[in-house]
XYZ file of C-alpha atoms in Angstrom:
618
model
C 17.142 -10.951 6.704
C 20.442 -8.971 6.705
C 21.357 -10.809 3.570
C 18.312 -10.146 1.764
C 18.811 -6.275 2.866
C 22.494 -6.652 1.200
C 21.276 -8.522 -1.829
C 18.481 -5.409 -2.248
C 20.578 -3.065 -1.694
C 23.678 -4.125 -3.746
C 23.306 -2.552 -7.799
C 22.394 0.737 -5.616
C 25.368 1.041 -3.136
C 27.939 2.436 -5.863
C 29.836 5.989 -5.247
C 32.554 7.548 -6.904
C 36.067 9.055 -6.780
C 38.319 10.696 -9.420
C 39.068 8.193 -11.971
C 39.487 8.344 -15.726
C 36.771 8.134 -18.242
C 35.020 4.858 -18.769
C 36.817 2.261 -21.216
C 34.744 2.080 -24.454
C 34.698 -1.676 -24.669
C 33.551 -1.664 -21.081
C 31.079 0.913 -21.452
C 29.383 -1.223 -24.219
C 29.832 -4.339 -21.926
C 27.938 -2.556 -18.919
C 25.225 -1.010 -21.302
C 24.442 -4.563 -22.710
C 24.129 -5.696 -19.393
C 21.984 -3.549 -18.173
C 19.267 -4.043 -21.258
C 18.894 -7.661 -19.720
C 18.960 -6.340 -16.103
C 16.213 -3.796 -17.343
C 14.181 -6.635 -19.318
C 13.804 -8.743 -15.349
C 13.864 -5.479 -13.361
C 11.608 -3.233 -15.323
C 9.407 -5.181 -17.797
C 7.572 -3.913 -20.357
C 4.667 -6.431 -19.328
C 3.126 -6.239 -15.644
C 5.310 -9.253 -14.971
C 8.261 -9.791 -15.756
C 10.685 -12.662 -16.502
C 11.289 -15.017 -13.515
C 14.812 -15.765 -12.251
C 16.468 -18.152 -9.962
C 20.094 -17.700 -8.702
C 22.213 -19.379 -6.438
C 25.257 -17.638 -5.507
C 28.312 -18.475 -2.860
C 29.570 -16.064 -0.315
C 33.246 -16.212 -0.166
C 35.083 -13.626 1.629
C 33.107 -10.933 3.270
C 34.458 -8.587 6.271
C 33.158 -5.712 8.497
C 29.189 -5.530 8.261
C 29.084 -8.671 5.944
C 31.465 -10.951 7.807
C 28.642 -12.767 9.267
C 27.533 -13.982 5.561
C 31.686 -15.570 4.802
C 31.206 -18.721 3.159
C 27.638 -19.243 3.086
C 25.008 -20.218 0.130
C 22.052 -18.568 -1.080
C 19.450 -18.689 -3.053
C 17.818 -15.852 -4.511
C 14.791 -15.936 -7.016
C 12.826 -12.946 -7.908
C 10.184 -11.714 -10.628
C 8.800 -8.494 -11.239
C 7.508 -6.543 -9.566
C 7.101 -7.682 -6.112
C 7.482 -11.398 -5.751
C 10.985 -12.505 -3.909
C 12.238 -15.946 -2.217
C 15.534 -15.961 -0.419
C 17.167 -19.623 1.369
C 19.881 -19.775 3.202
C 21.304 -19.642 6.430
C 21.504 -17.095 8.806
C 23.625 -17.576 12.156
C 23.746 -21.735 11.613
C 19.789 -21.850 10.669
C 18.439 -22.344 7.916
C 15.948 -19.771 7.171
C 13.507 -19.460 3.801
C 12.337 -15.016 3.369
C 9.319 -14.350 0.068
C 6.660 -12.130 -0.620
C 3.936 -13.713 -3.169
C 3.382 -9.819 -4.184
C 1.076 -9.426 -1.588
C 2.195 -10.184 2.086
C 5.878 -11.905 3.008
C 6.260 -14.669 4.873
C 9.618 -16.061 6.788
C 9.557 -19.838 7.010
C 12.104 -21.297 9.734
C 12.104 -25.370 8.675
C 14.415 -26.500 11.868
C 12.160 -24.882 13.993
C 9.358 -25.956 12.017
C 7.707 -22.381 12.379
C 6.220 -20.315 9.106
C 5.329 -16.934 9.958
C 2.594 -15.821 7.177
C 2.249 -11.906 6.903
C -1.370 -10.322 6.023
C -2.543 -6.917 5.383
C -6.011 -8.320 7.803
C -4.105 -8.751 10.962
C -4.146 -5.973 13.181
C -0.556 -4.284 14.223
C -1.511 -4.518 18.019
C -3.739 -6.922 20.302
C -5.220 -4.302 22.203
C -6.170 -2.482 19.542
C -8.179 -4.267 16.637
C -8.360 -1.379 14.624
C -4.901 -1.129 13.975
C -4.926 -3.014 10.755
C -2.411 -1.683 8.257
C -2.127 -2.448 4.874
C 1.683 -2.900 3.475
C 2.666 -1.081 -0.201
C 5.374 -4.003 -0.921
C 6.201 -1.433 -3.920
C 7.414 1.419 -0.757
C 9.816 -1.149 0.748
C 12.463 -2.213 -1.884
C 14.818 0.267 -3.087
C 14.826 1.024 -6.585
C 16.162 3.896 -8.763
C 13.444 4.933 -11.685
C 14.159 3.010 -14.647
C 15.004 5.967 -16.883
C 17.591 6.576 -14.528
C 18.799 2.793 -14.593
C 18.831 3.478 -18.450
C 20.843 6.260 -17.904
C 23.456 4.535 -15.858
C 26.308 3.866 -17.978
C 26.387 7.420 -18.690
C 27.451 8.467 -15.049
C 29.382 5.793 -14.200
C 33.057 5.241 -14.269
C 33.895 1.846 -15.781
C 37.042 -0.044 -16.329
C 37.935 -2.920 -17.958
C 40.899 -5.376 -16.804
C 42.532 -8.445 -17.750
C 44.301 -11.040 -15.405
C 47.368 -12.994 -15.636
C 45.100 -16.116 -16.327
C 43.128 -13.938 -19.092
C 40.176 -13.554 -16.621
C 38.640 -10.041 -17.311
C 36.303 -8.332 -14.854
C 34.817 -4.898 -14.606
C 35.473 -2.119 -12.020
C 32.361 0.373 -11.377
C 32.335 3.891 -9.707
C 29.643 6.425 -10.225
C 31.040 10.179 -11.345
C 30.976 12.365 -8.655
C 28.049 14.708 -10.034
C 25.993 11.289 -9.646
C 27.181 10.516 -6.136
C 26.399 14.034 -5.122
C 22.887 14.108 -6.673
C 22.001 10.707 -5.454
C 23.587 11.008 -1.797
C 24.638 7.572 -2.469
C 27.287 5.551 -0.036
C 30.633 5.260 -1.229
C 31.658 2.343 -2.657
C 32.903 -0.015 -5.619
C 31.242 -3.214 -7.629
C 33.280 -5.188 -9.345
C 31.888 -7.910 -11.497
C 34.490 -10.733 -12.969
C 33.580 -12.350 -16.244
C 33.439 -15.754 -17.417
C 34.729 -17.066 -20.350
C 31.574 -16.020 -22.490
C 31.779 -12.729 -20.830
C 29.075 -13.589 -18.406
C 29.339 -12.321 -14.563
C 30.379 -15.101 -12.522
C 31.378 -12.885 -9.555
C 30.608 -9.885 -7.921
C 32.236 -8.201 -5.031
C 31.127 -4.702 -3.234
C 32.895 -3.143 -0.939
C 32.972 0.692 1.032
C 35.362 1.382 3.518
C 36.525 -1.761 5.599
C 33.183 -3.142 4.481
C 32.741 -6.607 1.680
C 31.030 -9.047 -0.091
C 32.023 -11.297 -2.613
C 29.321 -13.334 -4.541
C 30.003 -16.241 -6.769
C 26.909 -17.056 -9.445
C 27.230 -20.666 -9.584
C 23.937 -20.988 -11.162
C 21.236 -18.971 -13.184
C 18.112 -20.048 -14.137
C 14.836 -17.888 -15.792
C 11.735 -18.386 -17.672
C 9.603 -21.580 -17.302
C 11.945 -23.422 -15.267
C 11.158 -21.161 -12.734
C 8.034 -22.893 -10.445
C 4.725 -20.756 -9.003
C 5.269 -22.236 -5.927
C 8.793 -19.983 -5.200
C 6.430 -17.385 -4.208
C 4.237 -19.191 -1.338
C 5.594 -20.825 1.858
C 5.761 -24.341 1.572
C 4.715 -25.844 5.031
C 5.329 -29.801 6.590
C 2.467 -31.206 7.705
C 4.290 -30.614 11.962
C 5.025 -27.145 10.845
C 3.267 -24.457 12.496
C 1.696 -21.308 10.717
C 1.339 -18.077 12.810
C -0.582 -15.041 10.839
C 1.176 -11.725 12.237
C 0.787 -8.419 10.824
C 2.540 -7.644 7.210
C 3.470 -3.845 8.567
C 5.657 -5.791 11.316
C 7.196 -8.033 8.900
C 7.698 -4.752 6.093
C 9.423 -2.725 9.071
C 11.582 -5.387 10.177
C 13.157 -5.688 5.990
C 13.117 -1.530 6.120
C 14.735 -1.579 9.147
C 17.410 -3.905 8.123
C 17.973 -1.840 4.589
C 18.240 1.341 6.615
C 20.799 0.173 9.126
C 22.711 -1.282 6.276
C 27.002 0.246 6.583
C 25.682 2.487 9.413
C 29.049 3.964 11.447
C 28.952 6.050 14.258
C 31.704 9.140 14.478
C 34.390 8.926 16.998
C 33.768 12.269 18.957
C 36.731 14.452 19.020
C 38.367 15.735 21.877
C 36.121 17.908 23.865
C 36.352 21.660 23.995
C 33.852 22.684 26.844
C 31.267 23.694 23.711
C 27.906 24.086 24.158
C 24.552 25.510 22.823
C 20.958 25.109 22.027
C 19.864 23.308 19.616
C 15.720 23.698 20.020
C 13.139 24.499 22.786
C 9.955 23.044 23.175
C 7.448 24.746 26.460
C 9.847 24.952 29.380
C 12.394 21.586 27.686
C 15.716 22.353 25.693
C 17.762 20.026 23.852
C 21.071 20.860 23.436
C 24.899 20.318 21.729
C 27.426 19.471 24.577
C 30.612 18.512 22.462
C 28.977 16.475 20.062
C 26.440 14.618 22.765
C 22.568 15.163 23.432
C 21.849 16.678 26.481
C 17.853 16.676 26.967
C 16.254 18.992 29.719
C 12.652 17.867 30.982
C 10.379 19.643 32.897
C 7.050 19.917 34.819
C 3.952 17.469 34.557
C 4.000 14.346 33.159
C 2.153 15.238 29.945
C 4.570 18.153 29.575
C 7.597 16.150 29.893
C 6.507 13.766 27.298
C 5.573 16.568 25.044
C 8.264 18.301 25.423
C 10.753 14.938 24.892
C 8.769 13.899 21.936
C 9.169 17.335 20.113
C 12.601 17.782 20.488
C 13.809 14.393 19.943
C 11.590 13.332 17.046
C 14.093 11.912 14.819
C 15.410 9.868 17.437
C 13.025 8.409 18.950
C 11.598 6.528 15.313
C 14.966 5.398 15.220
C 15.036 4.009 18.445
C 11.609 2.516 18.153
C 12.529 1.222 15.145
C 15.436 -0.634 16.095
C 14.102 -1.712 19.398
C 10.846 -3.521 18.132
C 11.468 -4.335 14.517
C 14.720 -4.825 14.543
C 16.159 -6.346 17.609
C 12.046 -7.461 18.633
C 11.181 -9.049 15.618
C 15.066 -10.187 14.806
C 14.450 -11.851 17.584
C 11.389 -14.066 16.883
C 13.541 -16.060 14.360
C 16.151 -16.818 17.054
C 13.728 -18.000 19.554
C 10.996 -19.348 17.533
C 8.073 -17.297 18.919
C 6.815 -14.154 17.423
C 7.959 -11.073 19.490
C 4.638 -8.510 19.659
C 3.077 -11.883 21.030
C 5.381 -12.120 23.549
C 5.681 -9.083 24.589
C 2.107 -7.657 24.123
C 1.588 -10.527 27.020
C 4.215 -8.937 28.968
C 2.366 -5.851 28.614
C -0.701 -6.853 29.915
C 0.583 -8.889 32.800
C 2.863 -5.597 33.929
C 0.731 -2.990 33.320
C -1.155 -3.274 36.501
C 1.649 -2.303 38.335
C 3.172 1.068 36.590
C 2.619 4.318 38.103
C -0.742 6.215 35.459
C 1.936 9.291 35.276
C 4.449 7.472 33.732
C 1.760 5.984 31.093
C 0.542 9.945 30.637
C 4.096 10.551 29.986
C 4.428 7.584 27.723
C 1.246 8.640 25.797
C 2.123 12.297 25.267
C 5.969 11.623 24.195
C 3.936 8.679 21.244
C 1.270 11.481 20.556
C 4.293 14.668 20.183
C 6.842 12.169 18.289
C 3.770 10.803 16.007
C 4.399 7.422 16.810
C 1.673 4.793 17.910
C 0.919 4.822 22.120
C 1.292 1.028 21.948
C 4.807 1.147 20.050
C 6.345 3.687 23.002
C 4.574 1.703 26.265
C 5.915 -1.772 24.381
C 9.372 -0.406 23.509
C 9.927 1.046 27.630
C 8.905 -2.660 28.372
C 11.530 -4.085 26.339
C 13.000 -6.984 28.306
C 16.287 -5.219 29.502
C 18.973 -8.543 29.699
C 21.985 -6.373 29.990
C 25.445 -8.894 31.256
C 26.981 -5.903 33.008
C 29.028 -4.661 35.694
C 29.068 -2.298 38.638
C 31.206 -0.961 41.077
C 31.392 1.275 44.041
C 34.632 2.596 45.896
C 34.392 4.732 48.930
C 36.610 5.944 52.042
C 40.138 4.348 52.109
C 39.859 3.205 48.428
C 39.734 6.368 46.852
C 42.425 9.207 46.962
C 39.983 11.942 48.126
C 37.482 9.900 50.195
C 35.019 10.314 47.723
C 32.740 7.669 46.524
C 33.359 6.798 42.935
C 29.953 4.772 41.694
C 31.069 2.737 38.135
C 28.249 1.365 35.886
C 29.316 -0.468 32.684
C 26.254 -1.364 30.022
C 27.003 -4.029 28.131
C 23.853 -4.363 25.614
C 23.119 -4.666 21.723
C 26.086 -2.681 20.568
C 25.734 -1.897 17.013
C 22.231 -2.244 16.300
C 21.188 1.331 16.948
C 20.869 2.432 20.556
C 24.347 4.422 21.202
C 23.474 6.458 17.651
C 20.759 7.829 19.771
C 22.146 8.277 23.444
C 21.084 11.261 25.166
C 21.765 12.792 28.996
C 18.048 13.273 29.849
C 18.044 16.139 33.480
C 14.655 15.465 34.528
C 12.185 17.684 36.549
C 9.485 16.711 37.552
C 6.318 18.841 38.883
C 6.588 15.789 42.159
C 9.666 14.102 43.228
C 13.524 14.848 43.171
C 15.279 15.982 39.850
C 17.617 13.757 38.505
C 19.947 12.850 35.208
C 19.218 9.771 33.558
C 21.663 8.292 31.250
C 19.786 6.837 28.500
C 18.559 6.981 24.852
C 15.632 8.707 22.972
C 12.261 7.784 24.191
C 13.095 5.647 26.886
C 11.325 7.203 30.122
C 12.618 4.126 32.541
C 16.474 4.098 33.369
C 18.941 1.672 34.474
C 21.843 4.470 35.031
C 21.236 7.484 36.869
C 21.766 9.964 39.379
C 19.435 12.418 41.300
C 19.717 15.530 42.828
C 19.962 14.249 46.742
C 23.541 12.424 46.033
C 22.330 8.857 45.671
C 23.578 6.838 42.372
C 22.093 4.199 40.899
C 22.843 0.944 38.248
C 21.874 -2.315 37.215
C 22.715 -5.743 36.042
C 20.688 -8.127 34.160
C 20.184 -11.568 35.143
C 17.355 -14.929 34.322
C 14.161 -15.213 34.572
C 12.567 -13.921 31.650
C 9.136 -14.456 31.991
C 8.141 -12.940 35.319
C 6.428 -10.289 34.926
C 3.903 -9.490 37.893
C 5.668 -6.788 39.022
C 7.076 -3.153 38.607
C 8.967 -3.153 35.079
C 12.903 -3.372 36.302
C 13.837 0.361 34.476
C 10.159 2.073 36.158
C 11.370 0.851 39.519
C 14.503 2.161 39.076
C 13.255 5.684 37.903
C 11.019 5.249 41.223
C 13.964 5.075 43.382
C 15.349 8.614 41.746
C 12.289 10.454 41.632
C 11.510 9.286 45.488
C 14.803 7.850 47.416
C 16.193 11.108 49.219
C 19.103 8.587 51.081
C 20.043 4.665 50.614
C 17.769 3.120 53.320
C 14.885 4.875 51.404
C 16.703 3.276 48.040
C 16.933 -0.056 49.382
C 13.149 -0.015 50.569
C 11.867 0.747 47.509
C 13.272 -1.482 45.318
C 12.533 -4.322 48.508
C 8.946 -3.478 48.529
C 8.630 -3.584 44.985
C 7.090 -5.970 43.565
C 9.382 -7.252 40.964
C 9.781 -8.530 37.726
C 12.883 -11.450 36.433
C 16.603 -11.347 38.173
C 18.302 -8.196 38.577
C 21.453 -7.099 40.304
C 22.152 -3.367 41.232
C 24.420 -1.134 43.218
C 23.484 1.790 44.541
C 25.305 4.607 46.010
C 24.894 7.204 48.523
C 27.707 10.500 49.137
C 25.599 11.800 52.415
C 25.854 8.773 54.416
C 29.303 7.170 52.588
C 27.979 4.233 52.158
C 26.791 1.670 49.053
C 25.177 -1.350 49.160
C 24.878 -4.283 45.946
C 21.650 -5.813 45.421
C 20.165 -9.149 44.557
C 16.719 -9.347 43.645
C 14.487 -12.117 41.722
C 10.599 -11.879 42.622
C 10.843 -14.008 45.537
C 14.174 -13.023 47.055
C 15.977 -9.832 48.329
C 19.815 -9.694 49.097
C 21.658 -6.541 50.262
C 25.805 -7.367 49.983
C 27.679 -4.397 51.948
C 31.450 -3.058 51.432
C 33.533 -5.283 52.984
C 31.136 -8.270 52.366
C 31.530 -12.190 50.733
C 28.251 -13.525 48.709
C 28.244 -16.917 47.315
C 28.508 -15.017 43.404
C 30.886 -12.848 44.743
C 33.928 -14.571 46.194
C 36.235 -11.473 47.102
C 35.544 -8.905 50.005
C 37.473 -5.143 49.850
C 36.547 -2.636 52.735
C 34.931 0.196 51.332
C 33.852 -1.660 48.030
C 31.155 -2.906 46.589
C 32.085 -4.850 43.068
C 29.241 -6.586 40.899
C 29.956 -8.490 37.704
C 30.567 -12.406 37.040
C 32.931 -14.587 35.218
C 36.463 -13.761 34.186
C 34.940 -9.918 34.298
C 34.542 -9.966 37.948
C 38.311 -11.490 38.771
C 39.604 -8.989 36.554
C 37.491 -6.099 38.543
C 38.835 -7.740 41.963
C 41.942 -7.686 40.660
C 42.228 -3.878 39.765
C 40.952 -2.675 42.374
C 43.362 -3.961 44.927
C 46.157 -3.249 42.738
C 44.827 0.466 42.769
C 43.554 0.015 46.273
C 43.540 4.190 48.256
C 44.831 5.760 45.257
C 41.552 5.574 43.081
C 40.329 9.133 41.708
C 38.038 9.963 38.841
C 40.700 9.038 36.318
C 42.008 5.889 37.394
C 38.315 4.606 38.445
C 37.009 4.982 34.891
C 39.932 3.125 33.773
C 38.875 0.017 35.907
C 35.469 -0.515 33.298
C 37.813 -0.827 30.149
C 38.085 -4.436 28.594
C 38.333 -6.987 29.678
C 36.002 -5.636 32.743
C 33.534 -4.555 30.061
C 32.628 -6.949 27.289
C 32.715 -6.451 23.597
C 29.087 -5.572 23.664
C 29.668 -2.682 25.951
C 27.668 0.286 24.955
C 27.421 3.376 27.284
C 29.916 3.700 30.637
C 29.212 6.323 33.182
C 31.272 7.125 36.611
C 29.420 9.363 39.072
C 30.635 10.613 42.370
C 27.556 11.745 43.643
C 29.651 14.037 46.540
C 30.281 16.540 44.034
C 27.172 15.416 41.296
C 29.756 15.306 38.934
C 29.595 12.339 36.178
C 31.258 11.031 33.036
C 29.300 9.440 30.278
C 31.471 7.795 27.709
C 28.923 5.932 24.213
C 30.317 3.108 22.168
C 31.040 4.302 18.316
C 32.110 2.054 15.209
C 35.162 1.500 16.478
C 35.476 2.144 20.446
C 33.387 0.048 22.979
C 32.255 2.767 25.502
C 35.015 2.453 27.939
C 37.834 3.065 25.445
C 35.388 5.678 23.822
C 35.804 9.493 24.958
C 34.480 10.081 28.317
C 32.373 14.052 28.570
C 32.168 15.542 32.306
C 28.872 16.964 33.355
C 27.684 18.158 36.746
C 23.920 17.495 37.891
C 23.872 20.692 40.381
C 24.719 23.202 37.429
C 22.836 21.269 35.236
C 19.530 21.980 37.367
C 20.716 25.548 37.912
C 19.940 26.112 34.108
C-alpha cells in the first residue's frame, strides 16, 4: 500500500530552489505533456480514458528502499477507479477501488478483503456504518491549477553523451510557498520519440526511479481491472470501506515524514495550554503532560490538550500498523482485536474505561477507536536492567528500560512525559505517547520503577491487559513486595518479562510471567534464559543483546553512575527498532527520557533530565 501512496503522491511531491528560467523547448515539451496527462486525469466526459502501465523500480533509497527492483502494475481511469499488482515485502499483493469501495486481494494467501460503505466500522456498535467519499482520499491539485503548471515550474532540458534527453522539474519558489509542498525534484528521461520512459523523484536522501516498460489505454483496457478477481479456494471477508480509506490516507500522510534531532538542551521551559487543573507544556523541545483529579477529568483534560496527537497516534496505531498488519498475517485486524476486546474487557478497572471514554469524547475521536488502540497487542523485544549497591558509584539504584517497538511508523513523533494525579492512588510519571492511558515505563511517587519486555503468546487474553496492570502497580504498589503481588495476583494476559525497582528497600527483582506461571529472578540470581549472575544486578534481554548487556556491566562493574548506565542501552544492547530509552534512579526520582528521531535510535538520541518530586510540586 506504501507504493500505491508513492505512485499517488508522485506528480504532487515537486518543490523548488533558485534555478534559471525554464528552457523554451522544454517548457513546450512539459505543456504538451500535460494536455494528455489532463485528457486521463481530468476528462471532459464523467469518465475518462482508461490506462494500464507497468513500470520497474530500479534504484530507490531512504523511504522507498523497500520498493528497489520490484514490478508494478498500475491501471487507473477517471475519476475513481484504480488497480495496483505487485509485491510488497516478498508477497504478492493486488490494491483497486471499482469507484465505489476498494478491495485488497492477497492471492498467496488466498484472502480478498472486499470494502463496503454497509459494513459497520465497529462490532459492538452496528450503527457505526460510514460511508467513504473515494473523491476525499486521493490527492489532487484542481485542474486549472494543473493547467497552470508549466507556468510555475522550473524546467530544464538536457542531453546525454548517448543523445538521451530527459527533463529536470522544480516548482518556483512563490509556488512552493503557496502550496506548502515537500521539497523535491522529478526528472523524467525521454525515449527516442520523446516519450517518458523513466521517471525518478527524489527529496533529501529520499528516491525512486520508475522505468515505463509498457503503456497501454483505451479499449485494450478490460472492465474487470476494477473488481477483485477471486479463485474458487479464495476467501472473501466484507470489512468496512472507512477502515480500508484510512489505512491508504494514513499511508499518503506518513509519506517522507522525518522527525528533528532535538538540540542540545538549555533547561527551557513553558506552557504551552491549560485545560481544568492539566497543563501541557515545552521542556526543550519534549511534551511534558500534567494530569489531574478524577478519572473523567484526567481524560478530559488529556484529550484537550493533546488533540492533535492523539489522531495521529490513533491513526497510526489502528490503520496503519493494525490494518498494515492484516495483510502480513492474513486475518483482518478490527476482527482480531475487537475479539480481544471483548474477551479482556471483563477484567479492566470501570475508571480506567471512564478515563478512556472522556479522553475519545474531549479529542473527538470514536470511544471504540481509544479502548481498541490502549489494547493494542504490545510485542515489544526489549531490554531491562537494574544496578544497585556495589555496582554503582554512589550506591544508588540505576533502573534501565530500553523500548524497542515500531520505530518509524509514528509513535516517537508523538512521545509525551505524562505526571499523573490521580483523585485515588499514588502519583506517578509515565513515559509514553498521546492517548495511551496504560504504560510499560514508569515511575511513581513512592520510589518504585517499573518496565517491561514482550514475549509469545498472543492470543491469551483472559486477563488484565499487560500496560493496565502495569499502571495498577504505580497507582497502588507503595514498595516491591506490594509490586510483585500485584502483578502475581493478576490475572494475566500472553508472556511478559519485567523488572521492577525499589530505592527504599535497595532491592529489584526481574519477572517472568505467562498466564499460568510466575517467576521472580533476584540480583545475584541464574534463570535458565538468563545464564549470567552479578550481585546487585538484575539484567533482562535475550540473544546477542543480553551477552552484550552481561558483558558491560562487569566491565563497568562499582563504577556505574547516571552517565555511564545510560550508555549500557546503546546498540548493540538496543536494537535498530529502539524507540524511547529511559534511566530512573528512583532514590533521587530523577529520570532521563531519550525518543528515537530520523536518524538516532533512542539510545544514541539526546537524553532530557526530569525529576518526579519537583514535577508533582508544580
Amino acid at each position: 500500500m506504501r507504493t500505491l501512496s508513492i505512485l499517488v503522491c508522485l506528480p504532487f511531491c515537486l518543490t523548488a530552489q533558485e534555478a534559471p528560467k525554464s528552457d523554451p523547448a522544454a517548457q513546450s515539451l512539459v505543456a504538451g505533456a500535460l494536455g494528455e496527462v489532463l485528457r486521463v486525469v481530468a476528462p471532459r466526459t464523467p469518465e475518462g480514458l482508461p490506462i494500464k502501465v507497468k513500470l520497474h523500480c530500479g534504484a530507490a533509497t531512504g523511504a522507498y528502499k523497500a520498493f528497489a527492483d520490484q514490478n508494478f502494475t498500475l491501471s487507473y481511469q477517471h475519476p475513481l477507479r484504480f488497480r495496483l499488482e505487485g509485491k510488497l515485502e516478498g508477497k504478492h499483493v493486488i490494491v483497486g477501488s471499482d469507484g465505489i469501495n476498494l478491495w485488497v486481494q492477497l492471492p498467496e494467501a488466498h484472502w480478498v478483503v472486499q470494502g463496503s460503505n454497509e459494513t459497520p466500522r465497529f462490532a459492538t456498535r452496528p450503527d457505526s456504518v460510514q460511508a467513504v467519499n473515494l473523491k476525499k482520499l486521493l490527492p489532487a491539485l484542481p485542474t486549472e491549477q494543473l493547467a497552470l503548471l508549466p507556468a510555475v515550474t522550473i524546467v530544464k532540458l538536457a542531453t546525454a553523451v548517448n543523445g538521451a534527453e530527459s527533463l529536470s522539474l522544480r516548482l518556483t519558489p512563490e509556488a512552493v510557498t503557496a502550496r506548502q509542498l515537500p521539497s523535491g525534484e522529478l526528472q523524467i528521461r525521454l525515449d527516442s520519440e520523446r516519450k517518458p520512459d523513466q521517471i525518478t523523484y527524489a527529496a533529501g536522501g529520499d528516491s525512486l526511479t520508475l522505468g515505463i516498460e509498457d503503456f497501454q489505454s483505451g479499449d485494450d483496457i478490460a472492465a474487470t481491472e476494477w473488481k477483485p478477481q477471486p479463485a474458487p479456494q479464495d476467501k472473501v471477508e466484507k470489512v468496512a470501506n472507512a477502515h480500508l480509506a484510512r489505512f491508504i490516507s494514513v499511508a499518503v500522510d506518513s509519506l517522507g515524514s522525518k522527525i528533528p534531532t532535538l538540540p542540545a538542551a538549555k533547561g527551557e521551559r513553558k506552557v504551552v495550554a491549560q485545560s481544568g487543573a492539566g497543563r501541557l507544556e515545552d521542556w526543550d523541545g519534549t511534551r511534558v503532560l500534567f494530569l489531574s483529579g478524577t478519572p473523567e477529568a484526567k481524560g478530559t483534560q488529556h484529550g484537550t490538550l493533546l488533540k492533535p496527537e492523539i489522531e495521529r497516534v490513533m491513526d497510526r496505531v489502528l490503520y496503519g500498523v493494525g490494518v498494515g498488519s492484516s495483510f502480513e498475517k492474513g486475518r483482518w485486524f478490527f476482527g482480531e482485536i475487537e475479539q480481544a476486546q471483548a474477551r479482556l474487557q471483563p477484567f479492566i478497572s470501570e475508571r480506567y474505561v471512564r478515563e478512556a471514554d472522556a479522553l475519545a469524547q474531549a479529542a473527538g475521536r470514536d470511544k471504540e477507536e481509544v479502548r481498541l488502540a490502549n489494547f493494542f497487542p504490545e510485542l515489544f523485544h526489549c531490554s531491562g536492567f537494574a544496578l544497585q549497591g556495589k555496582a554503582t558509584v554512589d550506591g544508588l539504584t540505576y533502573h534501565g528500560r530500553v523500548l524497542d517497538y515500531l520505530r518509524g511508523v509514528g509513535l516517537e513523533e508523538n512521545a509525551v512525559v505524562i505526571v499523573s494525579k490521580p483523585d485515588q492512588g499514588n502519583a506517578w510519571v509515565n513515559v509514553s505517547y498521546a492517548g495511551m492511558l496504560g504504560s510499560v515505563t514508569a515511575m511513581n511517587e513512592k520510589q518504585v520503577s517499573i518496565g517491561e519486555m514482550g514475549g509469545r503468546g498472543e492470543g491469551h487474553w483472559d486477563g488484565k491487559p499487560m500496560t493496565y496492570l502495569v499502571r495498577e502497580v504505580m497507582e497502588q504498589a507503595n514498595t516491591l513486595d506490594e509490586a510483585v503481588a500485584i502483578m502475581k495476583k493478576g490475572p494475566r494476559t500472553c508472556e511478559y518479562y519485567y523488572v521492577i525497582s525499589d530505592a527504599k528497600s535497595k532491592q529489584s527483582v526481574g519477572i517472568k510471567a505467562t498466564p499460568d506461571l510466575f517467576e521472580v529472578i533476584h540480583p545475584g540470581e541464574t534463570h535458565p534464559q538468563l545464564s549470567e549472575a552479578i550481585a546487585d544486578a538484575v539484567l533482562m534481554s535475550a540473544g546477542d543483546r543480553y551477552e552484550e548487556l552481561v558483558k558491560r556491566v562487569k566491565g563497568g562493574y562499582g563504577k556505574f553512575n547516571a552517565e555511564s548506565a545510560r550508555d549500557l542501552m546503546s546498540r548493540p544492547v538496543c536494537m535498530t527498532s529502539n524507540i524511547h530509552s529511559v534511566l530512573f534512579c528512583p532514590d533521587t526520582l530523577d529520570f532521563w527520557v531519550a525518543n528515537a528521531d530520523s536518524v538516532h535510535v533512542a539510545s544514541e538520541a539526546r537524553y532530557t533530565k526530569y525529576n518526579l518530586k519537583e514535577m508533582l510540586a508544580k
